[in-house]
GROMACS .gro file of C-alpha atoms in nm:
model
  146
    1MET     CA    1   2.530   0.488   0.612
    2PRO     CA    2   2.699   0.417   0.279
    3GLU     CA    3   2.706   0.717   0.053
    4PHE     CA    4   2.669   0.617  -0.309
    5ARG     CA    5   2.819   0.845  -0.572
    6TYR     CA    6   2.545   0.736  -0.811
    7GLY     CA    7   2.208   0.576  -0.773
    8PRO     CA    8   2.039   0.360  -1.033
    9VAL     CA    9   2.036   0.514  -1.378
   10GLU     CA   10   1.784   0.505  -1.658
   11PHE     CA   11   1.839   0.520  -2.030
   12TYR     CA   12   1.581   0.717  -2.229
   13LEU     CA   13   1.567   0.708  -2.607
   14VAL     CA   14   1.378   1.020  -2.714
   15GLY     CA   15   1.284   1.046  -3.080
   16PHE     CA   16   1.238   1.376  -3.258
   17GLU     CA   17   1.206   1.531  -3.604
   18GLY     CA   18   1.522   1.655  -3.774
   19GLU     CA   19   1.881   1.606  -3.666
   20ARG     CA   20   1.861   1.785  -3.330
   21PRO     CA   21   1.599   1.793  -3.053
   22ASP     CA   22   1.379   2.101  -3.058
   23ARG     CA   23   1.402   2.372  -2.797
   24ALA     CA   24   1.091   2.254  -2.608
   25THR     CA   25   1.240   1.905  -2.566
   26LEU     CA   26   1.567   2.045  -2.435
   27ASP     CA   27   1.382   2.290  -2.208
   28ALA     CA   28   1.189   2.001  -2.052
   29LEU     CA   29   1.517   1.830  -1.963
   30VAL     CA   30   1.678   2.152  -1.839
   31ALA     CA   31   1.376   2.221  -1.613
   32LEU     CA   32   1.425   1.883  -1.442
   33LEU     CA   33   1.798   1.946  -1.408
   34GLU     CA   34   1.734   2.288  -1.251
   35LYS     CA   35   1.492   2.137  -0.997
   36GLY     CA   36   1.748   1.874  -0.902
   37ALA     CA   37   1.501   1.599  -0.991
   38VAL     CA   38   1.753   1.432  -1.223
   39ARG     CA   39   2.123   1.434  -1.288
   40LEU     CA   40   2.239   1.419  -1.649
   41LEU     CA   41   2.501   1.148  -1.682
   42ASP     CA   42   2.533   1.107  -2.058
   43PHE     CA   43   2.375   1.240  -2.378
   44VAL     CA   44   2.425   1.094  -2.724
   45LEU     CA   45   2.256   1.193  -3.051
   46ILE     CA   46   2.175   0.906  -3.287
   47SER     CA   47   2.059   0.947  -3.648
   48ARG     CA   48   1.981   0.678  -3.902
   49SER     CA   49   1.971   0.740  -4.274
   50GLU     CA   50   1.703   0.588  -4.496
   51SER     CA   51   1.959   0.319  -4.588
   52GLY     CA   52   2.022   0.237  -4.220
   53GLU     CA   53   2.361   0.407  -4.181
   54THR     CA   54   2.399   0.526  -3.822
   55SER     CA   55   2.554   0.856  -3.718
   56ILE     CA   56   2.651   0.918  -3.355
   57VAL     CA   57   2.735   1.249  -3.188
   58GLU     CA   58   2.843   1.239  -2.825
   59VAL     CA   59   2.758   1.574  -2.672
   60GLU     CA   60   3.089   1.604  -2.486
   61ASP     CA   61   3.271   1.573  -2.821
   62ASP     CA   62   3.065   1.858  -2.969
   63PRO     CA   63   2.951   2.087  -2.685
   64ASP     CA   64   2.804   2.343  -2.926
   65THR     CA   65   2.557   2.082  -3.056
   66LEU     CA   66   2.299   2.145  -2.783
   67GLU     CA   67   2.218   2.421  -2.540
   68LEU     CA   68   2.146   2.254  -2.208
   69GLY     CA   69   2.139   2.563  -1.990
   70GLY     CA   70   2.502   2.523  -1.889
   71TYR     CA   71   2.457   2.159  -1.785
   72ALA     CA   72   2.697   1.898  -1.913
   73PRO     CA   73   2.691   1.522  -1.866
   74ASP     CA   74   2.851   1.415  -1.536
   75ALA     CA   75   2.955   1.071  -1.659
   76SER     CA   76   3.014   1.098  -2.032
   77GLY     CA   77   3.082   0.760  -2.183
   78LEU     CA   78   2.849   0.576  -1.945
   79ALA     CA   79   2.642   0.482  -2.249
   80GLY     CA   80   2.893   0.244  -2.403
   81ASP     CA   81   2.924   0.139  -2.764
   82ALA     CA   82   2.710  -0.170  -2.706
   83ASP     CA   83   2.435   0.039  -2.542
   84ILE     CA   84   2.441   0.292  -2.824
   85ALA     CA   85   2.429   0.020  -3.090
   86GLU     CA   86   2.135  -0.150  -2.918
   87PHE     CA   87   1.935   0.172  -2.890
   88ALA     CA   88   2.031   0.283  -3.243
   89GLU     CA   89   1.842  -0.019  -3.377
   90LEU     CA   90   1.524   0.132  -3.230
   91VAL     CA   91   1.562   0.462  -3.418
   92PRO     CA   92   1.345   0.453  -3.731
   93LEU     CA   93   1.515   0.476  -4.070
   94GLY     CA   94   1.546   0.842  -4.160
   95GLY     CA   95   1.493   0.939  -3.795
   96SER     CA   96   1.689   1.077  -3.505
   97ALA     CA   97   1.686   1.035  -3.129
   98ALA     CA   98   1.870   1.136  -2.818
   99LEU     CA   99   1.996   0.867  -2.584
  100VAL     CA  100   1.978   1.040  -2.248
  101VAL     CA  101   2.118   0.869  -1.938
  102LEU     CA  102   1.966   1.007  -1.619
  103GLU     CA  103   1.995   0.941  -1.251
  104LEU     CA  104   1.671   1.011  -1.068
  105ALA     CA  105   1.788   1.202  -0.762
  106PHE     CA  106   1.570   1.026  -0.506
  107GLN     CA  107   1.699   0.684  -0.613
  108ARG     CA  108   2.054   0.752  -0.490
  109GLU     CA  109   1.923   0.852  -0.149
  110LEU     CA  110   1.685   0.556  -0.137
  111ALA     CA  111   1.967   0.316  -0.231
  112SER     CA  112   2.188   0.459   0.045
  113HIS     CA  113   1.915   0.430   0.308
  114LEU     CA  114   1.822   0.076   0.206
  115ALA     CA  115   2.186  -0.036   0.211
  116ALA     CA  116   2.234   0.117   0.559
  117ALA     CA  117   1.930  -0.074   0.682
  118GLY     CA  118   2.058  -0.397   0.532
  119GLY     CA  119   1.794  -0.397   0.262
  120VAL     CA  120   1.861  -0.519  -0.086
  121VAL     CA  121   1.646  -0.430  -0.386
  122LEU     CA  122   1.572  -0.763  -0.547
  123ALA     CA  123   1.388  -0.631  -0.851
  124THR     CA  124   1.227  -0.324  -0.997
  125GLU     CA  125   0.989  -0.288  -1.285
  126ARG     CA  126   0.894   0.023  -1.472
  127VAL     CA  127   0.542   0.068  -1.599
  128PRO     CA  128   0.536   0.337  -1.871
  129ALA     CA  129   0.329   0.646  -1.789
  130PRO     CA  130   0.081   0.596  -2.077
  131VAL     CA  131   0.004   0.245  -1.949
  132VAL     CA  132  -0.043   0.361  -1.587
  133ASN     CA  133  -0.272   0.643  -1.695
  134ALA     CA  134  -0.478   0.419  -1.924
  135VAL     CA  135  -0.523   0.158  -1.650
  136LEU     CA  136  -0.622   0.419  -1.392
  137ASP     CA  137  -0.864   0.583  -1.636
  138THR     CA  138  -1.022   0.242  -1.698
  139LEU     CA  139  -1.047   0.169  -1.326
  140GLU     CA  140  -1.202   0.508  -1.255
  141HIS     CA  141  -1.451   0.460  -1.537
  142GLU     CA  142  -1.543   0.114  -1.405
  143ASN     CA  143  -1.583   0.250  -1.050
  144GLU     CA  144  -1.817   0.523  -1.173
  145GLY     CA  145  -2.052   0.252  -1.298
  146GLU     CA  146  -2.082   0.085  -0.956
   0.00000   0.00000   0.00000
């Protein structure tokens, strides 16, 4: 069976107040890292001034910026300049966000098993959690009326 070093990765742009994520936001990430549910590949802080000027801090360039429970990105630089520029456009003027690149642990194993079996993932689609929950709430409400 092929052993992949990395599985599929996901980019998350997480907005927050101020120039740095709060402790609760970082603790949520650290909890997932501790469980082995995700692997942190890259972490970039993006801030935009009211005039639209963008400021970028790559965590590996400034390790004292964030306390991630001793975790450091495993693939710093994976979020390239083009990725960062694209996501920076989504940060509101006067706002800040963290661009977090994560590998979901099960996806690497799934990719290895599928490749060994000759399977090829032809497409994936993510449905955001708020949408899934709203649809299921609606369905449950409709089923209660039957």
